Amino acid sequence: MIYKFNAFPFAEGKRTFIEIPFNVWEETGLKGNIPCRVSLPDVSFECKLVPKGQGRYFIPVPRSALPAQLPEEEYEIGMEPIEALTRINHDSPYSKERPIRKIEEIDPIPVQSGCCGQCCVAMLAGVSLSDVITLMGKGHASWSKILEALDYYGLSHAPKFVYPRGSAGPLPVCCIVNNDNRFLLWYQGAFCGAVNVDPAKTVSYIEIFTQ
């Protein structure tokens, strides 16, 4: 069932939410982190609702779904509970022809333990780490989830991984590297947001196309 209502997006810290204006427990019979498909004007996305207690829930809104300035009028919102989230690149507003941005520079983000893959994607997409965690979830990411996230943002990458067998050799201008079980971003001759990296511990990498 699709639930429709009007509400204002609002900022809380560095994230944006929409409060659902009814008791979700009573209306849906569901509890916990409820997976939903959400539609806003001109865009749709999937997420897990954020419980606030006693049937009160927030919708976490990815930054890509909203204009730079939060609107001063209510949005018409559709919310449909689903059994589980689909692939994270489902219903993306981006494509290879219309990526989130052209990579011309990287703003480093300090690599965080347990979110290294998410940090790489955030730096490449030019969005906040919290936005990427909303998209990918927390915890150690797999290569497949990283590639799904890159596809979601329309960021082009090589079709195959390179396995240098203990010696990275000359790396491409931009690539994501699996080094000693950490995902790191290499850009223009340096690892972004990481220190004390031993290139000999590189397991694999995939090139990110910047042109």
PDB file of C-alpha atoms in Angstrom:
ATOM      1  CA  MET A   1       0.000   0.000   0.000  1.00  0.00           C
ATOM      2  CA  ILE A   2       1.227   3.503  -0.850  1.00  0.00           C
ATOM      3  CA  TYR A   3       0.742   6.131   1.862  1.00  0.00           C
ATOM      4  CA  LYS A   4       0.528   9.717   0.620  1.00  0.00           C
ATOM      5  CA  PHE A   5       1.016  12.875   2.657  1.00  0.00           C
ATOM      6  CA  ASN A   6       2.518  16.359   2.538  1.00  0.00           C
ATOM      7  CA  ALA A   7       5.509  17.351   4.684  1.00  0.00           C
ATOM      8  CA  PHE A   8       8.531  19.665   4.881  1.00  0.00           C
ATOM      9  CA  PRO A   9      12.071  18.242   4.581  1.00  0.00           C
ATOM     10  CA  PHE A  10      14.233  19.463   7.466  1.00  0.00           C
ATOM     11  CA  ALA A  11      17.930  19.373   8.325  1.00  0.00           C
ATOM     12  CA  GLU A  12      19.232  17.677  11.456  1.00  0.00           C
ATOM     13  CA  GLY A  13      22.996  17.991  11.728  1.00  0.00           C
ATOM     14  CA  LYS A  14      24.415  17.183   8.309  1.00  0.00           C
ATOM     15  CA  ARG A  15      21.479  15.020   7.257  1.00  0.00           C
ATOM     16  CA  THR A  16      18.014  15.728   5.879  1.00  0.00           C
ATOM     17  CA  PHE A  17      14.819  14.006   6.993  1.00  0.00           C
ATOM     18  CA  ILE A  18      11.069  14.041   6.483  1.00  0.00           C
ATOM     19  CA  GLU A  19       8.886  13.265   9.478  1.00  0.00           C
ATOM     20  CA  ILE A  20       5.981  10.955   8.731  1.00  0.00           C
ATOM     21  CA  PRO A  21       2.849  12.663  10.081  1.00  0.00           C
ATOM     22  CA  PHE A  22       1.095   9.556  11.402  1.00  0.00           C
ATOM     23  CA  ASN A  23       1.745   6.574  13.668  1.00  0.00           C
ATOM     24  CA  VAL A  24       3.507   4.117  11.378  1.00  0.00           C
ATOM     25  CA  TRP A  25       2.947   1.168  13.723  1.00  0.00           C
ATOM     26  CA  GLU A  26      -0.812   1.694  13.725  1.00  0.00           C
ATOM     27  CA  GLU A  27      -1.114   2.393   9.991  1.00  0.00           C
ATOM     28  CA  THR A  28       1.179  -0.332   8.645  1.00  0.00           C
ATOM     29  CA  GLY A  29       1.439  -2.908  11.438  1.00  0.00           C
ATOM     30  CA  LEU A  30       5.227  -2.817  10.993  1.00  0.00           C
ATOM     31  CA  LYS A  31       8.015  -2.003  13.454  1.00  0.00           C
ATOM     32  CA  GLY A  32      11.796  -1.640  13.437  1.00  0.00           C
ATOM     33  CA  ASN A  33      13.864  -0.293  10.542  1.00  0.00           C
ATOM     34  CA  ILE A  34      11.175  -0.528   7.881  1.00  0.00           C
ATOM     35  CA  PRO A  35      12.383  -0.664   4.242  1.00  0.00           C
ATOM     36  CA  CYS A  36      10.362   1.660   2.029  1.00  0.00           C
ATOM     37  CA  ARG A  37      10.184   3.103  -1.453  1.00  0.00           C
ATOM     38  CA  VAL A  38       9.730   6.868  -1.277  1.00  0.00           C
ATOM     39  CA  SER A  39       8.675   9.237  -4.044  1.00  0.00           C
ATOM     40  CA  LEU A  40       9.215  12.999  -4.080  1.00  0.00           C
ATOM     41  CA  PRO A  41       8.527  15.346  -6.991  1.00  0.00           C
ATOM     42  CA  ASP A  42      10.696  14.172  -9.931  1.00  0.00           C
ATOM     43  CA  VAL A  43      12.653  11.542  -7.966  1.00  0.00           C
ATOM     44  CA  SER A  44      12.207   8.292  -6.042  1.00  0.00           C
ATOM     45  CA  PHE A  45      14.526   6.302  -3.804  1.00  0.00           C
ATOM     46  CA  GLU A  46      14.587   3.425  -1.341  1.00  0.00           C
ATOM     47  CA  CYS A  47      15.561   3.683   2.311  1.00  0.00           C
ATOM     48  CA  LYS A  48      14.995   2.273   5.771  1.00  0.00           C
ATOM     49  CA  LEU A  49      12.808   4.455   7.970  1.00  0.00           C
ATOM     50  CA  VAL A  50      14.460   5.793  11.125  1.00  0.00           C
ATOM     51  CA  PRO A  51      12.430   4.892  14.243  1.00  0.00           C
ATOM     52  CA  LYS A  52      12.006   7.607  16.885  1.00  0.00           C
ATOM     53  CA  GLY A  53       9.809   5.654  19.291  1.00  0.00           C
ATOM     54  CA  GLN A  54       6.100   5.035  19.785  1.00  0.00           C
ATOM     55  CA  GLY A  55       5.369   4.707  16.068  1.00  0.00           C
ATOM     56  CA  ARG A  56       7.080   7.983  15.130  1.00  0.00           C
ATOM     57  CA  TYR A  57       9.394   7.682  12.117  1.00  0.00           C
ATOM     58  CA  PHE A  58      11.662   9.818   9.943  1.00  0.00           C
ATOM     59  CA  ILE A  59      12.471   9.281   6.260  1.00  0.00           C
ATOM     60  CA  PRO A  60      16.230   9.793   5.622  1.00  0.00           C
ATOM     61  CA  VAL A  61      16.502  11.770   2.386  1.00  0.00           C
ATOM     62  CA  PRO A  62      19.666  11.487   0.227  1.00  0.00           C
ATOM     63  CA  ARG A  63      21.108  14.878  -0.632  1.00  0.00           C
ATOM     64  CA  SER A  64      20.846  14.062  -4.327  1.00  0.00           C
ATOM     65  CA  ALA A  65      17.034  13.985  -4.033  1.00  0.00           C
ATOM     66  CA  LEU A  66      16.744  17.621  -2.939  1.00  0.00           C
ATOM     67  CA  PRO A  67      17.798  21.028  -4.245  1.00  0.00           C
ATOM     68  CA  ALA A  68      20.737  22.797  -2.592  1.00  0.00           C
ATOM     69  CA  GLN A  69      18.313  25.014  -0.665  1.00  0.00           C
ATOM     70  CA  LEU A  70      15.608  23.182   1.249  1.00  0.00           C
ATOM     71  CA  PRO A  71      12.164  24.130  -0.121  1.00  0.00           C
ATOM     72  CA  GLU A  72       9.902  26.514   1.771  1.00  0.00           C
ATOM     73  CA  GLU A  73       6.786  24.627   0.776  1.00  0.00           C
ATOM     74  CA  GLU A  74       5.552  21.158   1.586  1.00  0.00           C
ATOM     75  CA  TYR A  75       6.391  18.238  -0.690  1.00  0.00           C
ATOM     76  CA  GLU A  76       3.818  15.715  -1.814  1.00  0.00           C
ATOM     77  CA  ILE A  77       5.281  12.411  -0.677  1.00  0.00           C
ATOM     78  CA  GLY A  78       4.471   8.800  -1.431  1.00  0.00           C
ATOM     79  CA  MET A  79       5.741   6.043   0.873  1.00  0.00           C
ATOM     80  CA  GLU A  80       5.382   2.334   0.182  1.00  0.00           C
ATOM     81  CA  PRO A  81       6.707  -0.312   2.629  1.00  0.00           C
ATOM     82  CA  ILE A  82       8.591  -3.072   0.777  1.00  0.00           C
ATOM     83  CA  GLU A  83       9.955  -6.450   1.856  1.00  0.00           C
ATOM     84  CA  ALA A  84      13.617  -5.490   1.401  1.00  0.00           C
ATOM     85  CA  LEU A  85      15.765  -2.908  -0.304  1.00  0.00           C
ATOM     86  CA  THR A  86      16.671  -3.745  -3.874  1.00  0.00           C
ATOM     87  CA  ARG A  87      20.089  -3.096  -5.405  1.00  0.00           C
ATOM     88  CA  ILE A  88      21.316   0.289  -4.262  1.00  0.00           C
ATOM     89  CA  ASN A  89      21.568   1.597  -7.829  1.00  0.00           C
ATOM     90  CA  HIS A  90      17.847   0.974  -8.371  1.00  0.00           C
ATOM     91  CA  ASP A  91      15.872   4.076  -9.438  1.00  0.00           C
ATOM     92  CA  SER A  92      18.996   6.249  -9.531  1.00  0.00           C
ATOM     93  CA  PRO A  93      18.526   9.816 -10.828  1.00  0.00           C
ATOM     94  CA  TYR A  94      21.996   9.522 -12.430  1.00  0.00           C
ATOM     95  CA  SER A  95      23.467   7.588 -15.327  1.00  0.00           C
ATOM     96  CA  LYS A  96      26.777   7.184 -17.150  1.00  0.00           C
ATOM     97  CA  GLU A  97      25.575   9.906 -19.518  1.00  0.00           C
ATOM     98  CA  ARG A  98      24.443  12.119 -16.625  1.00  0.00           C
ATOM     99  CA  PRO A  99      26.776  11.442 -13.679  1.00  0.00           C
ATOM    100  CA  ILE A 100      26.528  13.309 -10.419  1.00  0.00           C
ATOM    101  CA  ARG A 101      29.664  15.232 -11.430  1.00  0.00           C
ATOM    102  CA  LYS A 102      32.793  15.212 -13.552  1.00  0.00           C
ATOM    103  CA  ILE A 103      35.792  14.293 -11.408  1.00  0.00           C
ATOM    104  CA  GLU A 104      38.236  17.181 -11.708  1.00  0.00           C
ATOM    105  CA  GLU A 105      39.447  17.281  -8.117  1.00  0.00           C
ATOM    106  CA  ILE A 106      39.049  15.295  -4.907  1.00  0.00           C
ATOM    107  CA  ASP A 107      38.338  16.678  -1.440  1.00  0.00           C
ATOM    108  CA  PRO A 108      39.983  14.129   0.878  1.00  0.00           C
ATOM    109  CA  ILE A 109      37.940  12.480   3.623  1.00  0.00           C
ATOM    110  CA  PRO A 110      39.890  10.787   6.448  1.00  0.00           C
ATOM    111  CA  VAL A 111      39.425   7.047   5.955  1.00  0.00           C
ATOM    112  CA  GLN A 112      37.278   5.668   8.778  1.00  0.00           C
ATOM    113  CA  SER A 113      37.581   2.123  10.047  1.00  0.00           C
ATOM    114  CA  GLY A 114      34.583   0.077   8.951  1.00  0.00           C
ATOM    115  CA  CYS A 115      33.512   2.630   6.324  1.00  0.00           C
ATOM    116  CA  CYS A 116      36.541   2.742   4.014  1.00  0.00           C
ATOM    117  CA  GLY A 117      34.566   1.779   0.904  1.00  0.00           C
ATOM    118  CA  GLN A 118      31.925   4.374   1.683  1.00  0.00           C
ATOM    119  CA  CYS A 119      34.686   7.011   2.093  1.00  0.00           C
ATOM    120  CA  CYS A 120      36.014   6.217  -1.397  1.00  0.00           C
ATOM    121  CA  VAL A 121      32.576   6.571  -2.970  1.00  0.00           C
ATOM    122  CA  ALA A 122      31.888   9.826  -1.097  1.00  0.00           C
ATOM    123  CA  MET A 123      35.142  11.395  -2.314  1.00  0.00           C
ATOM    124  CA  LEU A 124      34.484  10.354  -5.907  1.00  0.00           C
ATOM    125  CA  ALA A 125      30.846  11.508  -5.915  1.00  0.00           C
ATOM    126  CA  GLY A 126      31.623  14.741  -4.073  1.00  0.00           C
ATOM    127  CA  VAL A 127      28.913  14.093  -1.477  1.00  0.00           C
ATOM    128  CA  SER A 128      29.017  13.682   2.292  1.00  0.00           C
ATOM    129  CA  LEU A 129      29.990  10.410   3.904  1.00  0.00           C
ATOM    130  CA  SER A 130      26.635  10.349   5.704  1.00  0.00           C
ATOM    131  CA  ASP A 131      24.823  10.430   2.344  1.00  0.00           C
ATOM    132  CA  VAL A 132      26.810   7.450   1.103  1.00  0.00           C
ATOM    133  CA  ILE A 133      26.229   5.545   4.346  1.00  0.00           C
ATOM    134  CA  THR A 134      22.488   6.164   3.881  1.00  0.00           C
ATOM    135  CA  LEU A 135      22.824   4.659   0.413  1.00  0.00           C
ATOM    136  CA  MET A 136      25.218   1.768   1.155  1.00  0.00           C
ATOM    137  CA  GLY A 137      24.689   1.154   4.853  1.00  0.00           C
ATOM    138  CA  LYS A 138      27.350   0.959   7.542  1.00  0.00           C
ATOM    139  CA  GLY A 139      30.041  -1.666   7.944  1.00  0.00           C
ATOM    140  CA  HIS A 140      32.732  -3.065   5.684  1.00  0.00           C
ATOM    141  CA  ALA A 141      31.592  -2.815   2.059  1.00  0.00           C
ATOM    142  CA  SER A 142      32.181  -5.450  -0.580  1.00  0.00           C
ATOM    143  CA  TRP A 143      33.496  -4.738  -4.067  1.00  0.00           C
ATOM    144  CA  SER A 144      30.028  -5.466  -5.466  1.00  0.00           C
ATOM    145  CA  LYS A 145      28.365  -2.908  -3.186  1.00  0.00           C
ATOM    146  CA  ILE A 146      31.010  -0.290  -4.051  1.00  0.00           C
ATOM    147  CA  LEU A 147      30.411  -0.843  -7.771  1.00  0.00           C
ATOM    148  CA  GLU A 148      26.660  -0.586  -7.267  1.00  0.00           C
ATOM    149  CA  ALA A 149      27.184   2.747  -5.497  1.00  0.00           C
ATOM    150  CA  LEU A 150      29.438   4.024  -8.292  1.00  0.00           C
ATOM    151  CA  ASP A 151      26.762   3.007 -10.796  1.00  0.00           C
ATOM    152  CA  TYR A 152      24.120   4.770  -8.695  1.00  0.00           C
ATOM    153  CA  TYR A 153      26.076   8.037  -8.989  1.00  0.00           C
ATOM    154  CA  GLY A 154      26.767   7.457 -12.687  1.00  0.00           C
ATOM    155  CA  LEU A 155      30.551   7.265 -12.159  1.00  0.00           C
ATOM    156  CA  SER A 156      32.261   5.249 -14.881  1.00  0.00           C
ATOM    157  CA  HIS A 157      34.787   2.564 -14.037  1.00  0.00           C
ATOM    158  CA  ALA A 158      36.762  -0.175 -15.766  1.00  0.00           C
ATOM    159  CA  PRO A 159      34.876  -3.418 -16.422  1.00  0.00           C
ATOM    160  CA  LYS A 160      37.500  -5.597 -14.698  1.00  0.00           C
ATOM    161  CA  PHE A 161      39.691  -5.554 -11.603  1.00  0.00           C
ATOM    162  CA  VAL A 162      43.478  -5.642 -11.769  1.00  0.00           C
ATOM    163  CA  TYR A 163      45.330  -8.068  -9.479  1.00  0.00           C
ATOM    164  CA  PRO A 164      48.970  -6.930  -9.286  1.00  0.00           C
ATOM    165  CA  ARG A 165      50.159  -9.945  -7.238  1.00  0.00           C
ATOM    166  CA  GLY A 166      51.972  -8.102  -4.465  1.00  0.00           C
ATOM    167  CA  SER A 167      53.260  -5.078  -6.368  1.00  0.00           C
ATOM    168  CA  ALA A 168      50.857  -2.360  -7.409  1.00  0.00           C
ATOM    169  CA  GLY A 169      53.209  -0.952 -10.073  1.00  0.00           C
ATOM    170  CA  PRO A 170      52.082   2.253 -11.799  1.00  0.00           C
ATOM    171  CA  LEU A 171      48.471   2.928 -10.844  1.00  0.00           C
ATOM    172  CA  PRO A 172      45.969   4.757 -13.081  1.00  0.00           C
ATOM    173  CA  VAL A 173      45.242   8.433 -12.452  1.00  0.00           C
ATOM    174  CA  CYS A 174      42.212   7.450 -10.370  1.00  0.00           C
ATOM    175  CA  CYS A 175      41.310   4.097  -8.889  1.00  0.00           C
ATOM    176  CA  ILE A 176      39.904   2.362  -5.815  1.00  0.00           C
ATOM    177  CA  VAL A 177      42.490   0.056  -4.279  1.00  0.00           C
ATOM    178  CA  ASN A 178      42.004  -2.929  -1.981  1.00  0.00           C
ATOM    179  CA  ASN A 179      45.120  -2.577   0.164  1.00  0.00           C
ATOM    180  CA  ASP A 180      45.566  -4.890   3.147  1.00  0.00           C
ATOM    181  CA  ASN A 181      41.788  -5.388   3.378  1.00  0.00           C
ATOM    182  CA  ARG A 182      41.117  -1.637   3.267  1.00  0.00           C
ATOM    183  CA  PHE A 183      39.535   0.198   0.361  1.00  0.00           C
ATOM    184  CA  LEU A 184      41.523   3.348  -0.457  1.00  0.00           C
ATOM    185  CA  LEU A 185      41.178   5.996  -3.134  1.00  0.00           C
ATOM    186  CA  TRP A 186      44.221   6.729  -5.292  1.00  0.00           C
ATOM    187  CA  TYR A 187      44.124  10.012  -7.201  1.00  0.00           C
ATOM    188  CA  GLN A 188      46.893  11.781  -9.113  1.00  0.00           C
ATOM    189  CA  GLY A 189      49.771  10.036  -7.397  1.00  0.00           C
ATOM    190  CA  ALA A 190      48.574   9.826  -3.781  1.00  0.00           C
ATOM    191  CA  PHE A 191      46.186   7.972  -1.505  1.00  0.00           C
ATOM    192  CA  CYS A 192      43.400  10.310  -0.406  1.00  0.00           C
ATOM    193  CA  GLY A 193      42.625  10.509   3.305  1.00  0.00           C
ATOM    194  CA  ALA A 194      45.033   7.709   4.245  1.00  0.00           C
ATOM    195  CA  VAL A 195      48.569   7.577   5.654  1.00  0.00           C
ATOM    196  CA  ASN A 196      51.209   4.878   6.123  1.00  0.00           C
ATOM    197  CA  VAL A 197      50.033   2.800   3.178  1.00  0.00           C
ATOM    198  CA  ASP A 198      52.282  -0.046   2.019  1.00  0.00           C
ATOM    199  CA  PRO A 199      51.782  -0.419  -1.776  1.00  0.00           C
ATOM    200  CA  ALA A 200      53.143  -3.974  -1.581  1.00  0.00           C
ATOM    201  CA  LYS A 201      49.980  -4.978   0.275  1.00  0.00           C
ATOM    202  CA  THR A 202      47.749  -4.069  -2.657  1.00  0.00           C
ATOM    203  CA  VAL A 203      45.426  -6.961  -3.492  1.00  0.00           C
ATOM    204  CA  SER A 204      43.416  -5.467  -6.357  1.00  0.00           C
ATOM    205  CA  TYR A 205      42.179  -2.210  -7.830  1.00  0.00           C
ATOM    206  CA  ILE A 206      39.694  -0.896 -10.334  1.00  0.00           C
ATOM    207  CA  GLU A 207      40.206   2.194 -12.465  1.00  0.00           C
ATOM    208  CA  ILE A 208      37.771   5.093 -12.204  1.00  0.00           C
ATOM    209  CA  PHE A 209      37.413   7.064 -15.422  1.00  0.00           C
ATOM    210  CA  THR A 210      37.675  10.835 -15.002  1.00  0.00           C
ATOM    211  CA  GLN A 211      37.367  11.851 -18.675  1.00  0.00           C
TER     212      GLN A 211
END
